[in-house]
Amino acid sequence: MTSESSPLLHYRLFSASDGALGPPDSSPCGTEAVAMGTGPTQRKLSTFFGVVVPTVLSMFSIVLFMRIGFVVGHAGLLQSLLMLFVAYVIIWLTVLSVCAISTNGAVQGGGAYFMISRTLGPEFGGSIGLMFYLANVFACGVYVLGLVEAVLDVFGRDPSDVTDSLRSLPQGYGYSFLYASIILLLCMAICLVGASIYSQALFFIFLLVFVVLLTILISFLAVRPLTVSIRHGGNVSMTGVYTGINSSTLHNNLQADYSLDYTTGNLMNFATVFAVMFNGCTGIMAGCNLSGELKQPSRSIPIGTIIAVIITFFVYLILFIFTALTCDRTLLREDYGFFRAINIWPPFVLIGVYATSLSASMSTLIGASRILHALAKDDLFGVLLAPAKLVSKGGNPWGAVMYTWALVQLVLLVGKLNTIAGIVTVFYLIAYAAIDLACLALEWASAPNFRPTFRLFSWHTCLLGIVSCLVMMFLINPAYASGSIVLLLLLLGSIHFRSSSSSWGYISQALIFHQVRKYLLLLDVRKDHVKFWRPQILLLVSNPRTSCQLINFVNDLKKGGLFILGHVETGDLDSLPSDPVQTHYSFWLSLVDKLNVKAFVDLTLCPNVRQGTQHLLRITGLGGMKPNTVVLGFYDDACPDDYFLQDQLFTPGLSPKDDPFGVDATSLQAHFPPVRDAETSRLLSAKDYVSMICDALKMHKNIVLARNFPLLFRPDASSSSPATYIDVWPLDLLRPQASAYVDVCSLFLLQMACILNMAYSWRRYQLRVFLCVESRGGSDGASGWLAAEAKFRELLSKLRIRALIRVVAWDRVAAFRVQNSGEQGLNREPISSEYLNAANSAVTDEGGTETAVRFLYLPRPPADSSLHERYLEELDTLTSGLGPTLLIHGLTPVTCTEL
């Protein structure tokens, strides 16, 4: 089996050069490592260092030290707690889905992208993976800009206080971009060294941050009330008050009071504040993104992520409460770095701000690079991501790191943290919704192999997670949410039209199977009604090389019904080492794809064709989806043309696209045998052919014989065809005196012609019905014709069939029938060749060159098998030279005049 690291778009089951069915590279490792020059990825990280530490630091980020006051100051404590709980409900629902997916099998590099793509398939996985990558890129920009903001808040040059040597860094848009670029360069350097050094640096920052958090909590209890001067633009513009733990302060901070954000000048509301706060919760995938470096990813990801979420939730909860108890609104809304002013030793907070911002920047940078590397390895976007495949000898994807660094540099041009926070939040939310969707799909599909060891989830939690993510997306920013969905759809289409196929498996197939099985059980044949009848066709194909036109025609004739291509392989399974039919399915399915018809394929192996046909007639289909109509090609001595030589779809080198499952035009040409010539012996005798018709009628199947369909001009294939009519002859032309215009078979004939006329490509054709009327030598011959026409027009009106009616004088043809004095009723006396030729001439002359296809009444074969060959000869003479013709015998009522 092809490894999961194999190039996605180069996966092939079969090619002519292989000479056998199978993957192009059956080695355990595939070809990707050779093509990319990669070394083995070293898995060194434990649960604590690989998941808990990076996840906690990513979730803290800049929000912990620089936006707690922003949230509580604008939203008040009650709405802040509501935001916190809503955010963590969304996060917790997603974490449950992550835990379930990650414990259902081996997780490789790529984190969330790997989980989504291996569950939902390449189209959805690739599009969501790229958006999740972009979310990490934008998040990295947010954290770097937050760090720059924190640095300039302390060390930025103050024009009003030139004596303060500490505030010496020049400020402005260009300088801010320069500082951000330097910080980003430092992060890139650490990430280029590798995940091991990164995890060690993160652990040191982790300890540092918790020491700072401890000092903040001590400060809330130990620092006495004080007044804080707040500077905006270098001037002391206002003062804020730290009251210590005070009930009045808490009361004043309970309700929301949204005002202008002093960094952007925009008026805040619930959605914009939540967007900023939610950034403090979006780091839950930091551990997943390092799945390729974890020793035991299936164990470490769920345990580490849950621990990290619990830790961060209680830290935020405590800080929100203590902030509302101790600081007034002015301090919170006008000084986002107020923790420094009230700390027992202000530099502690600076250390915490710089450490968390730096760690979050590194975490998103390295996480994004791993996602990009996984996307590049799967070759979903072609040469666009080719540089991201490059790795070092130790397995570090330095190409992806450089690629990501360049994109973050572009993000830094925005320059404002709160401006891009909304974009980051929306992208994360759509990625989280995709993870919940992946888990929901696995649960709903009821696949036996979905057996995660983590069971604390259900489809209810997955569905709630999806809904909550989508709702919050549009609450935060409808424009960003709509734009992200449009981007998602564009990416889906882009990957889909690249004709990607994968060996990962498609959850859509499992879901379709699950639903189809349920609906098939509900499809009860005992509840069938003639009002809702539709043709369900089994087309028996001997050689597709000569049957492609007929396959296309029957595809138009099915009217949304079942269409099955049946084929009988002759042979004895006892004398064969294996069943040859199993290896032939892929070629027939590729034929269906190339012809672009909506058909199933059913093959069987039997000693002779008639016995195989009986098998197909009995067992083809399932439940209420079983064929009711059988279509056979006509049995004659004509040497058919090879359609494969006429259509470029089957010409090697000219086919517009290869089959995504590996059957190319060359292998398709090689598989199907050449067409029969005049010297080739037949596998089926004329007697057995007619016996097959009898077998179908005995099994209560409607029978259709198709002749001369290689001559058919498809409506969309040639606009120069003079044909404009579909002709119907609803009378048994062999024995017109023994049939009627309104019997079951004649009505079935009309119904099939009407269905063809309803097909989109056949709508421009006019339905034309021919009535064969004999004057019988009376003086009222004209009135008889008019009466027959009026009666039939009334019938068509009741059946809601729009058609022209042509009355044909049948006296000239009937004169030849009279000569057969021994023929009466249903006796199978020989029909003279003169009568058959006269009937053939009448049908030909009446239709002319304007007829595209003819529908003729097929009489039931004689019960005496000794007459089968003569019966076939009569049909051959009657339909000789008529062009595309269908001979139809219907057994089931198919028309209804009731509502």
PDB file of C-alpha atoms in Angstrom, residues 454-655:
ATOM      1  CA  PHE A 454     -10.778   8.921  24.117  1.00  0.00           C
ATOM      2  CA  ARG A 455     -14.551   8.533  24.444  1.00  0.00           C
ATOM      3  CA  LEU A 456     -15.646  11.703  26.275  1.00  0.00           C
ATOM      4  CA  PHE A 457     -17.391  13.110  23.220  1.00  0.00           C
ATOM      5  CA  SER A 458     -20.518  12.547  21.135  1.00  0.00           C
ATOM      6  CA  TRP A 459     -22.010  13.823  17.916  1.00  0.00           C
ATOM      7  CA  HIS A 460     -23.904  16.367  20.020  1.00  0.00           C
ATOM      8  CA  THR A 461     -20.658  18.001  21.215  1.00  0.00           C
ATOM      9  CA  CYS A 462     -19.281  18.014  17.672  1.00  0.00           C
ATOM     10  CA  LEU A 463     -22.411  19.598  16.223  1.00  0.00           C
ATOM     11  CA  LEU A 464     -22.591  22.166  19.014  1.00  0.00           C
ATOM     12  CA  GLY A 465     -18.953  23.024  18.416  1.00  0.00           C
ATOM     13  CA  ILE A 466     -19.566  23.607  14.703  1.00  0.00           C
ATOM     14  CA  VAL A 467     -22.613  25.794  15.305  1.00  0.00           C
ATOM     15  CA  SER A 468     -20.945  27.854  18.043  1.00  0.00           C
ATOM     16  CA  CYS A 469     -17.847  28.457  15.899  1.00  0.00           C
ATOM     17  CA  LEU A 470     -19.903  29.603  12.911  1.00  0.00           C
ATOM     18  CA  VAL A 471     -22.143  31.839  15.040  1.00  0.00           C
ATOM     19  CA  MET A 472     -19.174  33.498  16.729  1.00  0.00           C
ATOM     20  CA  MET A 473     -17.482  34.046  13.374  1.00  0.00           C
ATOM     21  CA  PHE A 474     -20.360  36.177  12.144  1.00  0.00           C
ATOM     22  CA  LEU A 475     -20.799  37.923  15.478  1.00  0.00           C
ATOM     23  CA  ILE A 476     -17.156  38.951  15.540  1.00  0.00           C
ATOM     24  CA  ASN A 477     -16.985  40.258  11.981  1.00  0.00           C
ATOM     25  CA  PRO A 478     -19.534  39.336   9.297  1.00  0.00           C
ATOM     26  CA  ALA A 479     -17.258  40.647   6.544  1.00  0.00           C
ATOM     27  CA  TYR A 480     -14.257  38.581   7.652  1.00  0.00           C
ATOM     28  CA  ALA A 481     -16.491  35.526   8.190  1.00  0.00           C
ATOM     29  CA  SER A 482     -18.041  35.810   4.719  1.00  0.00           C
ATOM     30  CA  GLY A 483     -14.654  36.398   3.158  1.00  0.00           C
ATOM     31  CA  SER A 484     -13.155  33.366   4.890  1.00  0.00           C
ATOM     32  CA  ILE A 485     -15.984  31.145   3.648  1.00  0.00           C
ATOM     33  CA  VAL A 486     -15.536  32.457   0.100  1.00  0.00           C
ATOM     34  CA  LEU A 487     -11.802  31.768   0.378  1.00  0.00           C
ATOM     35  CA  LEU A 488     -12.568  28.270   1.654  1.00  0.00           C
ATOM     36  CA  LEU A 489     -14.852  27.574  -1.322  1.00  0.00           C
ATOM     37  CA  LEU A 490     -12.249  28.878  -3.771  1.00  0.00           C
ATOM     38  CA  LEU A 491      -9.589  26.644  -2.256  1.00  0.00           C
ATOM     39  CA  LEU A 492     -11.970  23.678  -2.324  1.00  0.00           C
ATOM     40  CA  GLY A 493     -12.636  24.250  -6.005  1.00  0.00           C
ATOM     41  CA  SER A 494      -8.964  24.748  -6.782  1.00  0.00           C
ATOM     42  CA  ILE A 495      -7.931  21.452  -5.206  1.00  0.00           C
ATOM     43  CA  HIS A 496     -10.917  19.594  -6.639  1.00  0.00           C
ATOM     44  CA  PHE A 497     -10.230  20.698 -10.208  1.00  0.00           C
ATOM     45  CA  ARG A 498      -6.638  19.567  -9.880  1.00  0.00           C
ATOM     46  CA  SER A 499      -8.204  16.076  -9.965  1.00  0.00           C
ATOM     47  CA  SER A 500      -6.478  15.009  -6.803  1.00  0.00           C
ATOM     48  CA  SER A 501      -6.918  11.492  -5.512  1.00  0.00           C
ATOM     49  CA  SER A 502      -5.502   9.977  -2.384  1.00  0.00           C
ATOM     50  CA  SER A 503      -4.979   6.740  -0.537  1.00  0.00           C
ATOM     51  CA  TRP A 504      -6.209   8.335   2.686  1.00  0.00           C
ATOM     52  CA  GLY A 505      -9.845   7.374   2.283  1.00  0.00           C
ATOM     53  CA  TYR A 506     -12.771   9.766   1.963  1.00  0.00           C
ATOM     54  CA  ILE A 507     -15.188  10.246   4.833  1.00  0.00           C
ATOM     55  CA  SER A 508     -17.763  11.314   2.250  1.00  0.00           C
ATOM     56  CA  GLN A 509     -17.799   7.747   0.930  1.00  0.00           C
ATOM     57  CA  ALA A 510     -18.491   6.363   4.404  1.00  0.00           C
ATOM     58  CA  LEU A 511     -21.275   8.910   4.985  1.00  0.00           C
ATOM     59  CA  ILE A 512     -22.835   8.210   1.606  1.00  0.00           C
ATOM     60  CA  PHE A 513     -22.769   4.480   2.267  1.00  0.00           C
ATOM     61  CA  HIS A 514     -24.346   4.971   5.688  1.00  0.00           C
ATOM     62  CA  GLN A 515     -27.173   7.123   4.325  1.00  0.00           C
ATOM     63  CA  VAL A 516     -27.759   5.070   1.176  1.00  0.00           C
ATOM     64  CA  ARG A 517     -28.100   1.905   3.234  1.00  0.00           C
ATOM     65  CA  LYS A 518     -30.731   3.545   5.428  1.00  0.00           C
ATOM     66  CA  TYR A 519     -32.689   4.890   2.476  1.00  0.00           C
ATOM     67  CA  LEU A 520     -32.499   1.612   0.593  1.00  0.00           C
ATOM     68  CA  LEU A 521     -34.125  -0.083   3.566  1.00  0.00           C
ATOM     69  CA  LEU A 522     -36.894   2.517   3.376  1.00  0.00           C
ATOM     70  CA  LEU A 523     -37.367   1.951  -0.366  1.00  0.00           C
ATOM     71  CA  ASP A 524     -40.137  -0.680  -0.253  1.00  0.00           C
ATOM     72  CA  VAL A 525     -41.017  -2.311  -3.591  1.00  0.00           C
ATOM     73  CA  ARG A 526     -44.483  -3.085  -2.203  1.00  0.00           C
ATOM     74  CA  LYS A 527     -45.203   0.640  -2.193  1.00  0.00           C
ATOM     75  CA  ASP A 528     -44.359   1.197  -5.857  1.00  0.00           C
ATOM     76  CA  HIS A 529     -46.982   3.127  -7.821  1.00  0.00           C
ATOM     77  CA  VAL A 530     -47.331   3.636 -11.535  1.00  0.00           C
ATOM     78  CA  LYS A 531     -47.399   7.443 -11.059  1.00  0.00           C
ATOM     79  CA  PHE A 532     -43.773   7.368  -9.925  1.00  0.00           C
ATOM     80  CA  TRP A 533     -42.465   4.721 -12.311  1.00  0.00           C
ATOM     81  CA  ARG A 534     -39.147   5.392 -13.968  1.00  0.00           C
ATOM     82  CA  PRO A 535     -36.937   3.188 -16.139  1.00  0.00           C
ATOM     83  CA  GLN A 536     -34.261   1.282 -14.270  1.00  0.00           C
ATOM     84  CA  ILE A 537     -32.078  -0.038 -17.033  1.00  0.00           C
ATOM     85  CA  LEU A 538     -29.639  -2.907 -17.309  1.00  0.00           C
ATOM     86  CA  LEU A 539     -27.616  -2.486 -20.521  1.00  0.00           C
ATOM     87  CA  LEU A 540     -25.809  -5.688 -21.474  1.00  0.00           C
ATOM     88  CA  VAL A 541     -22.528  -4.808 -23.169  1.00  0.00           C
ATOM     89  CA  SER A 542     -20.374  -7.309 -25.026  1.00  0.00           C
ATOM     90  CA  ASN A 543     -17.523  -4.961 -25.973  1.00  0.00           C
ATOM     91  CA  PRO A 544     -17.460  -1.241 -25.034  1.00  0.00           C
ATOM     92  CA  ARG A 545     -15.473  -0.478 -28.178  1.00  0.00           C
ATOM     93  CA  THR A 546     -18.675  -0.914 -30.217  1.00  0.00           C
ATOM     94  CA  SER A 547     -21.219   0.208 -27.633  1.00  0.00           C
ATOM     95  CA  CYS A 548     -20.179   3.695 -26.507  1.00  0.00           C
ATOM     96  CA  GLN A 549     -22.875   5.478 -28.551  1.00  0.00           C
ATOM     97  CA  LEU A 550     -25.530   3.195 -27.108  1.00  0.00           C
ATOM     98  CA  ILE A 551     -24.192   3.701 -23.560  1.00  0.00           C
ATOM     99  CA  ASN A 552     -24.486   7.460 -24.011  1.00  0.00           C
ATOM    100  CA  PHE A 553     -27.972   7.153 -25.459  1.00  0.00           C
ATOM    101  CA  VAL A 554     -29.255   4.961 -22.618  1.00  0.00           C
ATOM    102  CA  ASN A 555     -27.801   7.484 -20.176  1.00  0.00           C
ATOM    103  CA  ASP A 556     -30.214  10.033 -21.712  1.00  0.00           C
ATOM    104  CA  LEU A 557     -33.061   7.521 -21.586  1.00  0.00           C
ATOM    105  CA  LYS A 558     -32.855   6.638 -17.883  1.00  0.00           C
ATOM    106  CA  LYS A 559     -34.621   9.833 -16.588  1.00  0.00           C
ATOM    107  CA  GLY A 560     -32.949   9.842 -13.175  1.00  0.00           C
ATOM    108  CA  GLY A 561     -33.431   6.089 -12.821  1.00  0.00           C
ATOM    109  CA  LEU A 562     -30.982   3.292 -12.223  1.00  0.00           C
ATOM    110  CA  PHE A 563     -28.486   2.614 -15.029  1.00  0.00           C
ATOM    111  CA  ILE A 564     -26.264  -0.453 -14.870  1.00  0.00           C
ATOM    112  CA  LEU A 565     -23.728  -1.680 -17.398  1.00  0.00           C
ATOM    113  CA  GLY A 566     -23.739  -5.478 -17.324  1.00  0.00           C
ATOM    114  CA  HIS A 567     -21.073  -7.682 -18.862  1.00  0.00           C
ATOM    115  CA  VAL A 568     -20.567 -11.444 -18.904  1.00  0.00           C
ATOM    116  CA  GLU A 569     -17.036 -12.859 -18.875  1.00  0.00           C
ATOM    117  CA  THR A 570     -16.984 -16.408 -20.209  1.00  0.00           C
ATOM    118  CA  GLY A 571     -14.969 -18.931 -18.238  1.00  0.00           C
ATOM    119  CA  ASP A 572     -15.015 -21.462 -15.449  1.00  0.00           C
ATOM    120  CA  LEU A 573     -13.873 -20.303 -12.023  1.00  0.00           C
ATOM    121  CA  ASP A 574     -12.872 -23.858 -11.085  1.00  0.00           C
ATOM    122  CA  SER A 575     -10.169 -23.851 -13.747  1.00  0.00           C
ATOM    123  CA  LEU A 576      -8.825 -20.390 -12.882  1.00  0.00           C
ATOM    124  CA  PRO A 577      -6.421 -19.413 -10.073  1.00  0.00           C
ATOM    125  CA  SER A 578      -8.489 -16.317  -9.185  1.00  0.00           C
ATOM    126  CA  ASP A 579     -11.588 -14.456 -10.270  1.00  0.00           C
ATOM    127  CA  PRO A 580     -10.605 -12.289 -13.282  1.00  0.00           C
ATOM    128  CA  VAL A 581     -13.712 -10.138 -12.876  1.00  0.00           C
ATOM    129  CA  GLN A 582     -12.373  -8.444  -9.740  1.00  0.00           C
ATOM    130  CA  THR A 583      -9.405  -6.879 -11.543  1.00  0.00           C
ATOM    131  CA  HIS A 584     -11.599  -5.697 -14.438  1.00  0.00           C
ATOM    132  CA  TYR A 585     -13.873  -3.432 -12.410  1.00  0.00           C
ATOM    133  CA  SER A 586     -11.441  -0.514 -12.386  1.00  0.00           C
ATOM    134  CA  PHE A 587     -11.320  -0.477 -16.209  1.00  0.00           C
ATOM    135  CA  TRP A 588     -15.104  -0.452 -16.512  1.00  0.00           C
ATOM    136  CA  LEU A 589     -15.423   2.268 -13.889  1.00  0.00           C
ATOM    137  CA  SER A 590     -12.836   4.351 -15.739  1.00  0.00           C
ATOM    138  CA  LEU A 591     -14.835   3.806 -18.938  1.00  0.00           C
ATOM    139  CA  VAL A 592     -17.888   5.187 -17.140  1.00  0.00           C
ATOM    140  CA  ASP A 593     -15.839   8.205 -16.005  1.00  0.00           C
ATOM    141  CA  LYS A 594     -14.492   8.905 -19.493  1.00  0.00           C
ATOM    142  CA  LEU A 595     -17.956   8.688 -21.087  1.00  0.00           C
ATOM    143  CA  ASN A 596     -19.319  10.869 -18.265  1.00  0.00           C
ATOM    144  CA  VAL A 597     -22.396   8.717 -17.755  1.00  0.00           C
ATOM    145  CA  LYS A 598     -24.168   8.072 -14.458  1.00  0.00           C
ATOM    146  CA  ALA A 599     -23.998   4.308 -14.405  1.00  0.00           C
ATOM    147  CA  PHE A 600     -23.047   1.416 -12.170  1.00  0.00           C
ATOM    148  CA  VAL A 601     -21.103  -1.609 -13.339  1.00  0.00           C
ATOM    149  CA  ASP A 602     -21.943  -5.254 -12.716  1.00  0.00           C
ATOM    150  CA  LEU A 603     -19.743  -8.058 -14.061  1.00  0.00           C
ATOM    151  CA  THR A 604     -20.106 -11.813 -13.784  1.00  0.00           C
ATOM    152  CA  LEU A 605     -18.204 -14.941 -14.808  1.00  0.00           C
ATOM    153  CA  CYS A 606     -20.103 -17.843 -16.377  1.00  0.00           C
ATOM    154  CA  PRO A 607     -19.406 -20.728 -18.775  1.00  0.00           C
ATOM    155  CA  ASN A 608     -21.728 -19.173 -21.380  1.00  0.00           C
ATOM    156  CA  VAL A 609     -23.297 -15.792 -22.092  1.00  0.00           C
ATOM    157  CA  ARG A 610     -26.923 -16.853 -21.645  1.00  0.00           C
ATOM    158  CA  GLN A 611     -26.322 -18.276 -18.189  1.00  0.00           C
ATOM    159  CA  GLY A 612     -24.377 -15.159 -17.190  1.00  0.00           C
ATOM    160  CA  THR A 613     -27.232 -12.974 -18.432  1.00  0.00           C
ATOM    161  CA  GLN A 614     -29.634 -14.934 -16.261  1.00  0.00           C
ATOM    162  CA  HIS A 615     -27.381 -14.257 -13.272  1.00  0.00           C
ATOM    163  CA  LEU A 616     -27.343 -10.536 -14.006  1.00  0.00           C
ATOM    164  CA  LEU A 617     -31.094 -10.398 -14.497  1.00  0.00           C
ATOM    165  CA  ARG A 618     -31.660 -12.063 -11.134  1.00  0.00           C
ATOM    166  CA  ILE A 619     -29.089 -10.475  -8.843  1.00  0.00           C
ATOM    167  CA  THR A 620     -28.239  -7.054 -10.294  1.00  0.00           C
ATOM    168  CA  GLY A 621     -29.367  -4.193  -8.082  1.00  0.00           C
ATOM    169  CA  LEU A 622     -30.258  -4.053  -4.414  1.00  0.00           C
ATOM    170  CA  GLY A 623     -33.600  -3.802  -2.616  1.00  0.00           C
ATOM    171  CA  GLY A 624     -35.907  -1.417  -4.431  1.00  0.00           C
ATOM    172  CA  MET A 625     -33.110  -0.410  -6.816  1.00  0.00           C
ATOM    173  CA  LYS A 626     -33.307  -3.289  -9.286  1.00  0.00           C
ATOM    174  CA  PRO A 627     -33.525  -3.090 -13.087  1.00  0.00           C
ATOM    175  CA  ASN A 628     -36.985  -3.295 -14.642  1.00  0.00           C
ATOM    176  CA  THR A 629     -35.816  -2.863 -18.240  1.00  0.00           C
ATOM    177  CA  VAL A 630     -33.121  -4.763 -20.144  1.00  0.00           C
ATOM    178  CA  VAL A 631     -31.380  -3.294 -23.203  1.00  0.00           C
ATOM    179  CA  LEU A 632     -29.571  -5.546 -25.693  1.00  0.00           C
ATOM    180  CA  GLY A 633     -27.686  -4.702 -28.836  1.00  0.00           C
ATOM    181  CA  PHE A 634     -29.252  -6.178 -31.961  1.00  0.00           C
ATOM    182  CA  TYR A 635     -27.978  -9.506 -33.270  1.00  0.00           C
ATOM    183  CA  ASP A 636     -26.902  -9.083 -36.888  1.00  0.00           C
ATOM    184  CA  ASP A 637     -23.965  -9.732 -39.196  1.00  0.00           C
ATOM    185  CA  ALA A 638     -22.732  -6.136 -39.357  1.00  0.00           C
ATOM    186  CA  CYS A 639     -19.064  -5.541 -38.554  1.00  0.00           C
ATOM    187  CA  PRO A 640     -19.065  -2.707 -36.002  1.00  0.00           C
ATOM    188  CA  ASP A 641     -16.622   0.189 -35.930  1.00  0.00           C
ATOM    189  CA  ASP A 642     -14.150   0.719 -33.101  1.00  0.00           C
ATOM    190  CA  TYR A 643     -15.364   3.802 -31.214  1.00  0.00           C
ATOM    191  CA  PHE A 644     -12.095   3.991 -29.254  1.00  0.00           C
ATOM    192  CA  LEU A 645     -10.311   4.943 -32.490  1.00  0.00           C
ATOM    193  CA  GLN A 646     -12.779   7.779 -33.185  1.00  0.00           C
ATOM    194  CA  ASP A 647     -12.821   9.590 -29.839  1.00  0.00           C
ATOM    195  CA  GLN A 648      -9.757  11.390 -28.454  1.00  0.00           C
ATOM    196  CA  LEU A 649     -10.823  10.415 -24.926  1.00  0.00           C
ATOM    197  CA  PHE A 650      -9.484   6.959 -25.728  1.00  0.00           C
ATOM    198  CA  THR A 651      -6.477   8.054 -27.784  1.00  0.00           C
ATOM    199  CA  PRO A 652      -3.176   7.871 -25.869  1.00  0.00           C
ATOM    200  CA  GLY A 653      -1.535  11.278 -25.687  1.00  0.00           C
ATOM    201  CA  LEU A 654      -4.677  13.170 -26.736  1.00  0.00           C
ATOM    202  CA  SER A 655      -6.833  12.442 -23.706  1.00  0.00           C
TER     203      SER A 655
END
